[in-house]
mmCIF file of C-alpha atoms in Angstrom:
data_model
loop_
_atom_site.group_PDB
_atom_site.id
_atom_site.type_symbol
_atom_site.label_atom_id
_atom_site.label_comp_id
_atom_site.label_asym_id
_atom_site.label_seq_id
_atom_site.Cartn_x
_atom_site.Cartn_y
_atom_site.Cartn_z
ATOM 1 C CA MET A 1 -0.011 0.062 0.007
ATOM 2 C CA SER A 2 1.423 3.395 -0.987
ATOM 3 C CA SER A 3 2.039 6.179 1.485
ATOM 4 C CA ARG A 4 -0.515 8.340 -0.147
ATOM 5 C CA GLU A 5 -3.199 5.515 0.227
ATOM 6 C CA THR A 6 -2.305 5.202 3.896
ATOM 7 C CA VAL A 7 -2.661 8.956 4.598
ATOM 8 C CA LEU A 8 -5.963 9.124 2.872
ATOM 9 C CA GLN A 9 -7.366 6.036 4.756
ATOM 10 C CA TRP A 10 -6.456 7.620 8.172
ATOM 11 C CA SER A 11 -7.437 11.191 7.246
ATOM 12 C CA VAL A 12 -10.922 11.145 8.924
ATOM 13 C CA THR A 13 -9.344 9.759 12.099
ATOM 14 C CA ALA A 14 -6.574 12.327 11.946
ATOM 15 C CA LEU A 15 -9.109 15.266 11.504
ATOM 16 C CA GLY A 16 -11.269 13.824 14.370
ATOM 17 C CA CYS A 17 -8.114 13.821 16.647
ATOM 18 C CA LEU A 18 -7.273 17.368 15.536
ATOM 19 C CA LEU A 19 -10.760 18.536 16.532
ATOM 20 C CA LEU A 20 -10.452 16.826 19.945
ATOM 21 C CA VAL A 21 -7.027 18.543 20.442
ATOM 22 C CA VAL A 22 -8.583 21.867 19.677
ATOM 23 C CA VAL A 23 -11.496 21.231 22.083
ATOM 24 C CA VAL A 24 -9.148 20.189 24.848
ATOM 25 C CA ALA A 25 -6.930 23.215 24.247
ATOM 26 C CA ASP A 26 -9.796 25.541 24.251
ATOM 27 C CA LEU A 27 -11.040 24.042 27.549
ATOM 28 C CA LEU A 28 -7.718 24.354 29.237
ATOM 29 C CA THR A 29 -7.344 28.050 28.185
ATOM 30 C CA ALA A 30 -10.895 29.052 28.948
ATOM 31 C CA SER A 31 -11.531 31.168 32.077
ATOM 32 C CA GLY A 32 -14.229 30.520 34.625
ATOM 33 C CA SER A 33 -15.488 27.248 36.150
ATOM 34 C CA MET A 34 -13.841 24.037 34.721
ATOM 35 C CA ALA A 35 -17.174 22.217 35.221
ATOM 36 C CA VAL A 36 -19.089 24.693 33.324
ATOM 37 C CA ASN A 37 -16.516 24.903 30.567
ATOM 38 C CA GLY A 38 -16.427 21.092 30.284
ATOM 39 C CA VAL A 39 -20.253 20.982 29.890
ATOM 40 C CA GLU A 40 -20.110 23.696 27.169
ATOM 41 C CA ARG A 41 -17.565 21.767 25.244
ATOM 42 C CA ALA A 42 -18.910 18.213 25.894
ATOM 43 C CA LEU A 43 -20.703 18.072 22.530
ATOM 44 C CA PRO A 44 -17.831 19.003 20.364
ATOM 45 C CA ALA A 45 -15.539 16.555 22.269
ATOM 46 C CA LEU A 46 -18.059 13.723 21.816
ATOM 47 C CA LEU A 47 -18.419 14.419 18.066
ATOM 48 C CA ALA A 48 -14.669 14.545 17.805
ATOM 49 C CA LEU A 49 -14.587 11.058 19.239
ATOM 50 C CA VAL A 50 -17.304 9.978 16.836
ATOM 51 C CA LEU A 51 -15.137 11.160 13.950
ATOM 52 C CA VAL A 52 -12.166 9.215 15.256
ATOM 53 C CA GLY A 53 -14.245 6.118 15.458
ATOM 54 C CA PHE A 54 -15.819 6.612 12.218
ATOM 55 C CA GLY A 55 -12.387 7.040 10.662
ATOM 56 C CA VAL A 56 -11.251 3.593 12.307
ATOM 57 C CA PHE A 57 -14.477 2.048 11.156
ATOM 58 C CA LEU A 58 -13.797 3.067 7.557
ATOM 59 C CA ARG A 59 -10.169 1.806 7.680
ATOM 60 C CA ARG A 60 -11.183 -1.558 9.020
ATOM 61 C CA ARG A 61 -13.895 -1.980 6.497
ATOM 62 C CA GLY A 62 -11.285 -1.611 3.762
ATOM 63 C CA VAL A 63 -12.775 1.481 2.195
ATOM 64 C CA ALA A 64 -10.506 2.757 -0.531
ATOM 65 C CA GLY A 65 -8.368 5.766 0.425
ATOM 66 C CA ARG A 66 -9.886 7.911 -2.374
ATOM 67 C CA ASP A 67 -13.337 7.468 -0.815
ATOM 68 C CA VAL A 68 -12.057 8.256 2.705
ATOM 69 C CA GLY A 69 -10.428 11.305 1.233
ATOM 70 C CA ILE A 70 -13.791 12.383 -0.066
ATOM 71 C CA VAL A 71 -15.283 11.960 3.431
ATOM 72 C CA SER A 72 -12.467 14.021 4.751
ATOM 73 C CA LEU A 73 -13.232 16.797 2.234
ATOM 74 C CA GLY A 74 -16.901 16.647 3.229
ATOM 75 C CA LEU A 75 -15.897 16.920 6.880
ATOM 76 C CA VAL A 76 -13.613 20.000 6.237
ATOM 77 C CA GLY A 77 -16.337 21.455 4.051
ATOM 78 C CA GLY A 78 -19.039 21.100 6.713
ATOM 79 C CA ALA A 79 -16.765 22.628 9.393
ATOM 80 C CA ALA A 80 -16.040 25.615 7.023
ATOM 81 C CA LEU A 81 -19.651 26.148 6.329
ATOM 82 C CA PHE A 82 -20.750 26.324 9.899
ATOM 83 C CA VAL A 83 -17.693 28.710 10.629
ATOM 84 C CA LEU A 84 -19.063 30.885 7.870
ATOM 85 C CA ILE A 85 -22.591 30.725 9.312
ATOM 86 C CA ASP A 86 -21.088 31.685 12.756
ATOM 87 C CA PHE A 87 -19.302 34.729 11.358
ATOM 88 C CA TRP A 88 -22.428 35.770 9.318
ATOM 89 C CA LEU A 89 -24.584 35.700 12.457
ATOM 90 C CA VAL A 90 -22.003 37.851 14.305
ATOM 91 C CA PHE A 91 -21.949 40.179 11.401
ATOM 92 C CA VAL A 92 -25.773 40.598 11.199
ATOM 93 C CA ILE A 93 -25.969 40.972 14.926
ATOM 94 C CA SER A 94 -23.276 43.754 14.777
ATOM 95 C CA LEU A 95 -25.326 45.789 12.362
ATOM 96 C CA GLY A 96 -27.775 46.617 15.143
ATOM 97 C CA GLY A 97 -25.296 47.499 17.881
ATOM 98 C CA PRO A 98 -21.818 46.692 19.069
ATOM 99 C CA ILE A 99 -20.111 43.488 18.123
ATOM 100 C CA PRO A 100 -20.843 40.798 20.761
ATOM 101 C CA LYS A 101 -18.070 39.214 22.638
ATOM 102 C CA MET A 102 -16.874 35.928 20.989
ATOM 103 C CA ASN A 103 -16.674 32.868 22.988
ATOM 104 C CA GLY A 104 -14.932 29.690 21.708
ATOM 105 C CA TYR A 105 -17.286 27.042 22.750
ATOM 106 C CA PRO A 106 -20.202 28.137 20.409
ATOM 107 C CA THR A 107 -17.996 28.075 17.346
ATOM 108 C CA LEU A 108 -16.489 24.709 18.531
ATOM 109 C CA ASN A 109 -20.077 23.318 18.725
ATOM 110 C CA LEU A 110 -20.929 24.531 15.273
ATOM 111 C CA VAL A 111 -17.673 23.369 13.721
ATOM 112 C CA ALA A 112 -18.110 19.856 15.320
ATOM 113 C CA ILE A 113 -21.791 19.575 14.243
ATOM 114 C CA GLY A 114 -21.054 20.643 10.718
ATOM 115 C CA ALA A 115 -17.952 18.456 10.363
ATOM 116 C CA THR A 116 -19.612 15.365 11.810
ATOM 117 C CA GLY A 117 -22.891 15.707 10.044
ATOM 118 C CA ASN A 118 -21.323 16.403 6.697
ATOM 119 C CA ALA A 119 -18.847 13.552 7.148
ATOM 120 C CA VAL A 120 -21.586 11.095 7.903
ATOM 121 C CA LEU A 121 -23.660 12.356 5.028
ATOM 122 C CA THR A 122 -20.773 11.998 2.648
ATOM 123 C CA GLY A 123 -20.095 8.504 3.892
ATOM 124 C CA LEU A 124 -23.728 7.513 3.310
ATOM 125 C CA TYR A 125 -23.575 8.977 -0.213
ATOM 126 C CA LEU A 126 -20.548 6.905 -0.965
ATOM 127 C CA ARG A 127 -22.094 3.812 0.338
ATOM 128 C CA LEU A 128 -25.174 4.398 -1.751
ATOM 129 C CA ARG A 129 -22.949 5.051 -4.740
ATOM 130 C CA ARG A 130 -21.115 1.709 -4.233
ATOM 131 C CA GLN A 131 -24.358 -0.033 -3.825
ATOM 132 C CA ASN A 132 -25.609 1.442 -7.055
ATOM 133 C CA GLU A 133 -22.421 0.450 -8.766
ATOM 134 C CA LYS A 134 -22.909 -3.038 -7.505
ATOM 135 C CA LEU A 135 -26.390 -3.149 -8.576
ATOM 136 C CA LYS A 136 -25.343 -2.086 -12.062
ATOM 137 C CA ARG A 137 -22.789 -4.886 -12.135
ATOM 138 C CA LEU A 138 -25.395 -7.393 -11.096
ATOM 139 C CA THR A 139 -27.771 -6.040 -13.655
ATOM 140 C CA ALA A 140 -25.157 -6.425 -16.300
ATOM 141 C CA ARG A 141 -24.454 -10.034 -15.303
ATOM 142 C CA LEU A 142 -28.224 -10.751 -15.342
ATOM 143 C CA GLU A 143 -28.493 -9.219 -18.781
ATOM 144 C CA GLU A 144 -25.522 -11.262 -19.914
ATOM 145 C CA ARG A 145 -27.175 -14.441 -18.568
ATOM 146 C CA ASN A 146 -30.440 -13.613 -20.110
ATOM 147 C CA GLN A 147 -28.712 -13.103 -23.475
ATOM 148 C CA ARG A 148 -26.978 -16.469 -23.021
ATOM 149 C CA LEU A 149 -30.356 -18.001 -22.138
ATOM 150 C CA ASP A 150 -31.882 -16.453 -25.246
ATOM 151 C CA ARG A 151 -29.054 -17.853 -27.350
ATOM 152 C CA GLN A 152 -29.642 -21.227 -25.847
ATOM 153 C CA THR A 153 -33.252 -20.942 -26.365
ATOM 154 C CA ALA A 154 -32.745 -20.100 -30.001
ATOM 155 C CA LYS A 155 -30.406 -22.913 -30.422
ATOM 156 C CA LEU A 156 -32.862 -25.460 -28.906
ATOM 157 C CA GLU A 157 -35.600 -24.008 -31.122
ATOM 158 C CA SER A 158 -33.474 -24.415 -34.102
ATOM 159 C CA GLN A 159 -32.697 -28.048 -33.055
ATOM 160 C CA ASN A 160 -36.279 -28.689 -32.608
ATOM 161 C CA GLU A 161 -36.999 -27.256 -35.896
ATOM 162 C CA ARG A 162 -34.419 -29.474 -37.465
ATOM 163 C CA LEU A 163 -35.780 -32.465 -35.725
ATOM 164 C CA ASN A 164 -39.176 -31.798 -37.184
ATOM 165 C CA GLN A 165 -37.673 -31.405 -40.560
ATOM 166 C CA PHE A 166 -35.885 -34.691 -40.104
ATOM 167 C CA ALA A 167 -39.104 -36.289 -39.082
ATOM 168 C CA GLY A 168 -40.655 -35.043 -42.288
ATOM 169 C CA ILE A 169 -37.715 -36.472 -44.315
ATOM 170 C CA VAL A 170 -38.220 -39.857 -42.742
ATOM 171 C CA SER A 171 -41.943 -39.927 -43.032
ATOM 172 C CA HIS A 172 -42.135 -38.384 -46.538
ATOM 173 C CA ASP A 173 -38.929 -38.397 -48.600
ATOM 174 C CA LEU A 174 -37.784 -41.853 -47.575
ATOM 175 C CA ARG A 175 -41.260 -43.344 -47.750
ATOM 176 C CA ASN A 176 -41.432 -42.511 -51.511
ATOM 177 C CA PRO A 177 -38.571 -44.554 -52.701
ATOM 178 C CA LEU A 178 -39.463 -47.288 -50.246
ATOM 179 C CA ASN A 179 -42.931 -47.516 -51.841
ATOM 180 C CA VAL A 180 -41.446 -47.488 -55.340
ATOM 181 C CA ALA A 181 -39.026 -50.310 -54.306
ATOM 182 C CA ALA A 182 -41.840 -52.301 -52.775
ATOM 183 C CA GLY A 183 -44.044 -51.886 -55.836
ATOM 184 C CA HIS A 184 -41.422 -52.917 -58.227
ATOM 185 C CA LEU A 185 -40.399 -55.843 -56.037
ATOM 186 C CA GLY A 186 -43.921 -57.063 -56.137
ATOM 187 C CA LEU A 187 -44.056 -56.812 -59.912
ATOM 188 C CA ALA A 188 -40.801 -58.617 -60.161
ATOM 189 C CA ARG A 189 -42.110 -61.507 -58.234
ATOM 190 C CA GLU A 190 -45.073 -61.639 -60.515
ATOM 191 C CA THR A 191 -43.392 -61.143 -63.917
ATOM 192 C CA GLY A 192 -39.855 -61.972 -63.263
ATOM 193 C CA ASP A 193 -38.879 -58.959 -65.374
ATOM 194 C CA GLU A 194 -35.321 -57.704 -64.454
ATOM 195 C CA GLU A 195 -36.286 -54.180 -65.268
ATOM 196 C CA HIS A 196 -38.111 -54.051 -61.861
ATOM 197 C CA PHE A 197 -34.954 -55.031 -60.011
ATOM 198 C CA GLU A 198 -33.153 -52.108 -61.661
ATOM 199 C CA ALA A 199 -35.901 -49.761 -60.432
ATOM 200 C CA VAL A 200 -35.534 -51.275 -56.953
ATOM 201 C CA GLU A 201 -31.765 -50.572 -57.133
ATOM 202 C CA ARG A 202 -32.405 -46.939 -58.223
ATOM 203 C CA ALA A 203 -34.840 -46.562 -55.333
ATOM 204 C CA HIS A 204 -32.265 -47.952 -52.869
ATOM 205 C CA ASP A 205 -29.646 -45.505 -54.301
ATOM 206 C CA ARG A 206 -32.025 -42.703 -53.858
ATOM 207 C CA MET A 207 -32.683 -43.739 -50.081
ATOM 208 C CA ASP A 208 -28.895 -43.984 -49.540
ATOM 209 C CA THR A 209 -28.428 -40.428 -50.976
ATOM 210 C CA LEU A 210 -31.178 -39.068 -48.727
ATOM 211 C CA VAL A 211 -29.779 -40.736 -45.666
ATOM 212 C CA THR A 212 -26.299 -39.490 -46.429
ATOM 213 C CA GLU A 213 -27.585 -35.890 -46.969
ATOM 214 C CA THR A 214 -29.739 -35.992 -43.835
ATOM 215 C CA LEU A 215 -26.782 -37.124 -41.628
ATOM 216 C CA SER A 216 -24.712 -34.479 -43.195
ATOM 217 C CA LEU A 217 -27.249 -31.870 -42.392
ATOM 218 C CA ALA A 218 -27.485 -32.983 -38.853
ATOM 219 C CA ARG A 219 -23.706 -33.057 -38.491
ATOM 220 C CA HIS A 220 -22.924 -29.792 -40.103
ATOM 221 C CA GLY A 221 -25.667 -27.898 -38.256
ATOM 222 C CA LYS A 222 -24.057 -28.275 -34.929
ATOM 223 C CA THR A 223 -22.598 -25.012 -33.475
ATOM 224 C CA VAL A 224 -18.993 -24.529 -34.454
ATOM 225 C CA GLU A 225 -16.816 -24.656 -31.209
ATOM 226 C CA GLN A 226 -13.242 -25.110 -32.592
ATOM 227 C CA THR A 227 -11.844 -23.102 -35.474
ATOM 228 C CA ASP A 228 -8.724 -22.547 -37.566
ATOM 229 C CA THR A 229 -7.339 -19.792 -39.598
ATOM 230 C CA VAL A 230 -8.300 -20.703 -43.158
ATOM 231 C CA GLY A 231 -7.449 -18.958 -46.492
ATOM 232 C CA LEU A 232 -10.374 -18.183 -48.801
ATOM 233 C CA GLN A 233 -8.427 -19.051 -51.946
ATOM 234 C CA SER A 234 -7.143 -22.344 -50.518
ATOM 235 C CA VAL A 235 -10.433 -23.687 -49.241
ATOM 236 C CA ALA A 236 -12.187 -22.610 -52.451
ATOM 237 C CA GLU A 237 -9.643 -24.349 -54.672
ATOM 238 C CA SER A 238 -9.686 -27.399 -52.527
ATOM 239 C CA ALA A 239 -13.523 -27.529 -52.779
ATOM 240 C CA TRP A 240 -13.391 -27.028 -56.515
ATOM 241 C CA GLY A 241 -11.187 -30.012 -57.042
ATOM 242 C CA THR A 242 -13.804 -32.322 -55.535
ATOM 243 C CA VAL A 243 -16.756 -31.148 -57.642
ATOM 244 C CA PRO A 244 -17.376 -32.362 -61.316
ATOM 245 C CA THR A 245 -17.270 -28.940 -62.987
ATOM 246 C CA GLY A 246 -16.817 -29.726 -66.619
ATOM 247 C CA GLU A 247 -15.690 -26.727 -68.735
ATOM 248 C CA THR A 248 -16.650 -24.288 -65.882
ATOM 249 C CA THR A 249 -13.699 -22.352 -64.554
ATOM 250 C CA LEU A 250 -13.042 -20.906 -61.005
ATOM 251 C CA SER A 251 -11.799 -17.374 -60.476
ATOM 252 C CA VAL A 252 -10.719 -16.174 -56.884
ATOM 253 C CA VAL A 253 -10.971 -12.438 -57.149
ATOM 254 C CA THR A 254 -9.746 -11.592 -53.735
ATOM 255 C CA ASN A 255 -8.203 -13.631 -51.037
ATOM 256 C CA GLY A 256 -8.550 -13.441 -47.246
ATOM 257 C CA HIS A 257 -8.061 -15.266 -44.087
ATOM 258 C CA PHE A 258 -10.600 -15.910 -41.251
ATOM 259 C CA GLU A 259 -11.495 -18.312 -38.403
ATOM 260 C CA ALA A 260 -13.706 -21.235 -39.331
ATOM 261 C CA ASP A 261 -14.121 -24.890 -39.323
ATOM 262 C CA ALA A 262 -12.083 -25.799 -42.342
ATOM 263 C CA ASN A 263 -13.896 -29.029 -43.183
ATOM 264 C CA ARG A 264 -17.346 -27.621 -42.898
ATOM 265 C CA LEU A 265 -16.308 -24.555 -44.789
ATOM 266 C CA GLN A 266 -15.015 -26.638 -47.681
ATOM 267 C CA ARG A 267 -18.399 -28.444 -47.752
ATOM 268 C CA THR A 268 -20.094 -25.046 -47.984
ATOM 269 C CA PHE A 269 -18.110 -24.174 -51.152
ATOM 270 C CA GLU A 270 -18.605 -27.619 -52.604
ATOM 271 C CA ASN A 271 -22.287 -27.371 -52.357
ATOM 272 C CA LEU A 272 -22.354 -23.790 -53.714
ATOM 273 C CA PHE A 273 -20.101 -24.900 -56.590
ATOM 274 C CA ARG A 274 -22.198 -27.878 -57.314
ATOM 275 C CA ASN A 275 -25.395 -25.763 -57.288
ATOM 276 C CA ALA A 276 -23.892 -23.442 -59.822
ATOM 277 C CA VAL A 277 -22.788 -26.099 -62.119
ATOM 278 C CA GLU A 278 -25.822 -28.400 -61.883
ATOM 279 C CA HIS A 279 -28.616 -25.858 -61.552
ATOM 280 C CA GLY A 280 -27.185 -22.560 -62.899
ATOM 281 C CA GLY A 281 -27.603 -23.241 -66.652
ATOM 282 C CA ALA A 282 -24.745 -22.494 -68.915
ATOM 283 C CA VAL A 283 -22.146 -21.284 -66.371
ATOM 284 C CA GLY A 284 -18.821 -20.345 -67.733
ATOM 285 C CA THR A 285 -17.160 -18.939 -64.616
ATOM 286 C CA VAL A 286 -17.675 -19.181 -60.881
ATOM 287 C CA ARG A 287 -16.110 -16.214 -58.948
ATOM 288 C CA VAL A 288 -15.091 -16.150 -55.265
ATOM 289 C CA GLY A 289 -14.005 -13.064 -53.309
ATOM 290 C CA LEU A 290 -14.211 -10.893 -50.286
ATOM 291 C CA LEU A 291 -17.024 -8.396 -49.705
ATOM 292 C CA ASP A 292 -16.163 -4.806 -48.891
ATOM 293 C CA ALA A 293 -18.421 -4.687 -45.902
ATOM 294 C CA GLY A 294 -17.027 -7.964 -44.417
ATOM 295 C CA GLY A 295 -17.665 -11.552 -45.620
ATOM 296 C CA PHE A 296 -17.267 -13.419 -48.847
ATOM 297 C CA TYR A 297 -19.299 -14.222 -51.927
ATOM 298 C CA VAL A 298 -19.670 -17.005 -54.540
ATOM 299 C CA GLU A 299 -21.252 -15.986 -57.788
ATOM 300 C CA ASP A 300 -21.689 -17.318 -61.371
ATOM 301 C CA ASP A 301 -22.601 -16.085 -64.793
ATOM 302 C CA GLY A 302 -25.413 -18.479 -65.330
ATOM 303 C CA ASP A 303 -29.183 -18.076 -65.498
ATOM 304 C CA GLY A 304 -29.498 -16.763 -61.929
ATOM 305 C CA ILE A 305 -32.387 -17.390 -59.500
ATOM 306 C CA PRO A 306 -35.670 -15.616 -59.974
ATOM 307 C CA THR A 307 -36.404 -12.874 -57.329
ATOM 308 C CA GLY A 308 -39.563 -14.700 -56.090
ATOM 309 C CA ASP A 309 -37.680 -18.015 -55.497
ATOM 310 C CA ARG A 310 -34.691 -16.565 -53.562
ATOM 311 C CA GLU A 311 -36.094 -16.845 -50.169
ATOM 312 C CA ALA A 312 -37.016 -20.536 -50.678
ATOM 313 C CA VAL A 313 -33.781 -21.827 -52.085
ATOM 314 C CA PHE A 314 -32.578 -22.814 -48.636
ATOM 315 C CA GLU A 315 -35.653 -24.814 -47.773
ATOM 316 C CA PHE A 316 -35.318 -28.562 -47.202
ATOM 317 C CA GLY A 317 -36.151 -30.650 -50.203
ATOM 318 C CA ARG A 318 -36.452 -27.845 -52.604
ATOM 319 C CA SER A 319 -34.655 -28.580 -55.892
ATOM 320 C CA SER A 320 -35.000 -27.626 -59.510
ATOM 321 C CA ALA A 321 -33.851 -31.087 -60.608
ATOM 322 C CA SER A 322 -36.035 -34.114 -60.546
ATOM 323 C CA ASP A 323 -33.285 -36.236 -59.162
ATOM 324 C CA GLY A 324 -32.073 -33.760 -56.632
ATOM 325 C CA THR A 325 -32.448 -34.042 -52.847
ATOM 326 C CA GLY A 326 -32.930 -30.356 -52.192
ATOM 327 C CA TYR A 327 -30.528 -30.580 -49.235
ATOM 328 C CA GLY A 328 -27.422 -29.047 -50.708
ATOM 329 C CA LEU A 329 -28.195 -25.332 -49.881
ATOM 330 C CA ALA A 330 -29.902 -26.318 -46.694
ATOM 331 C CA VAL A 331 -26.626 -27.811 -45.576
ATOM 332 C CA VAL A 332 -24.967 -24.569 -46.673
ATOM 333 C CA GLU A 333 -27.233 -22.435 -44.686
ATOM 334 C CA ALA A 334 -26.836 -24.860 -41.651
ATOM 335 C CA ILE A 335 -22.986 -24.559 -41.736
ATOM 336 C CA VAL A 336 -23.133 -20.777 -42.171
ATOM 337 C CA GLU A 337 -25.414 -20.386 -39.209
ATOM 338 C CA ALA A 338 -23.341 -22.837 -37.174
ATOM 339 C CA HIS A 339 -20.491 -20.217 -37.554
ATOM 340 C CA GLY A 340 -22.725 -17.443 -36.424
ATOM 341 C CA TRP A 341 -22.801 -16.048 -39.986
ATOM 342 C CA SER A 342 -25.706 -15.208 -42.273
ATOM 343 C CA ILE A 343 -26.175 -15.945 -46.021
ATOM 344 C CA ASP A 344 -28.240 -14.187 -48.599
ATOM 345 C CA VAL A 345 -28.806 -14.857 -52.340
ATOM 346 C CA THR A 346 -28.867 -12.021 -54.864
ATOM 347 C CA GLU A 347 -28.014 -11.411 -58.544
ATOM 348 C CA SER A 348 -24.386 -11.350 -59.776
ATOM 349 C CA THR A 349 -22.921 -8.689 -62.050
ATOM 350 C CA ASP A 350 -23.444 -10.956 -65.020
ATOM 351 C CA GLY A 351 -27.046 -11.821 -64.134
ATOM 352 C CA GLY A 352 -26.281 -15.150 -62.477
ATOM 353 C CA ALA A 353 -26.721 -16.218 -58.844
ATOM 354 C CA ARG A 354 -24.685 -14.651 -56.121
ATOM 355 C CA PHE A 355 -24.440 -15.993 -52.549
ATOM 356 C CA GLU A 356 -23.047 -13.599 -49.892
ATOM 357 C CA VAL A 357 -21.976 -14.737 -46.524
ATOM 358 C CA THR A 358 -21.703 -11.976 -43.883
ATOM 359 C CA THR A 359 -21.367 -11.526 -40.104
ATOM 360 C CA ASP A 360 -21.923 -8.827 -37.425
ATOM 361 C CA GLU A 361 -18.630 -9.429 -35.891
ATOM 362 C CA ALA A 362 -16.154 -6.646 -36.758
ATOM 363 C CA GLY A 363 -12.968 -7.882 -38.523
ATOM 364 C CA ALA A 364 -14.120 -11.440 -38.680
ATOM 365 C CA PHE A 365 -13.043 -11.674 -42.429
ATOM 366 C CA GLY A 366 -9.524 -10.258 -42.787
ATOM 367 C CA VAL A 367 -7.472 -9.623 -45.875
#
């Protein structure tokens, strides 16, 4: 503890002792009966002892030196105020006649009352201020917990929604190929035609694809907890190498680095590239780059997505191809949201489809 802090913490006690010394000195130098003089100075002596005790109390409670210093200032200010009041009364009385004879004990009483009262009031003010600050901290923690609870609630609601969607997949999407397989299997038993077995095989392949995509959606939709620094160009080129793209070319316009789950991010690009090549029409080039406002984009020069269909492209089971599962872009959205980002679809500069991934977190996508 610094010497300055020590001085401040003992300042109220020191001022109380000083007032007591002044009272005792005035008592010893006063003329007249010692008993009468003692009674006249009993109150300031008692208040001086109160100040000494109050200072010790503040010290033992561990009140910061700065706050004790403020109490000391209040003590001195109260004493000075009552001294001014005393002199003002003497001045007013003197206007009507001779200046009255000044005795020490009235002034000491006023000084002691003013000093003690203002010191106690200042101490109460500081206590209320500390309690208010403590209440603010508690309120901030409660708000933080409420926000965390809201996030957990939203996460649970999202999981419940996903479970409902999975239930729909099992009850509808998987039931269709099962019915097809059962129908052709019955026909195969009746006719022995091998074409029915080929239809059963296609139905099984369709179910296998649906199961794979459903499991992928469940896995990739989990909140990202561990991330690595990934490069936009590196992950985009790795994803491009896994997708049958034919004559379509990839152009990485701008590169950047950001924190993400590398495997899930690559899956995002794979699905976006596959969507462009398989559903974008005559796509010649797919471009990838950073957004000026933060984030990245994937766009093509194909046919684009009609304005009225853009909000529905991320829905489960929605596909423009008869043999598509409609889970590709749903998986993309699940991965993006698992990172705490958001994704929107708009029109590219060439009239094709443009997917923009953004976040509210400042500096999340660096150059």
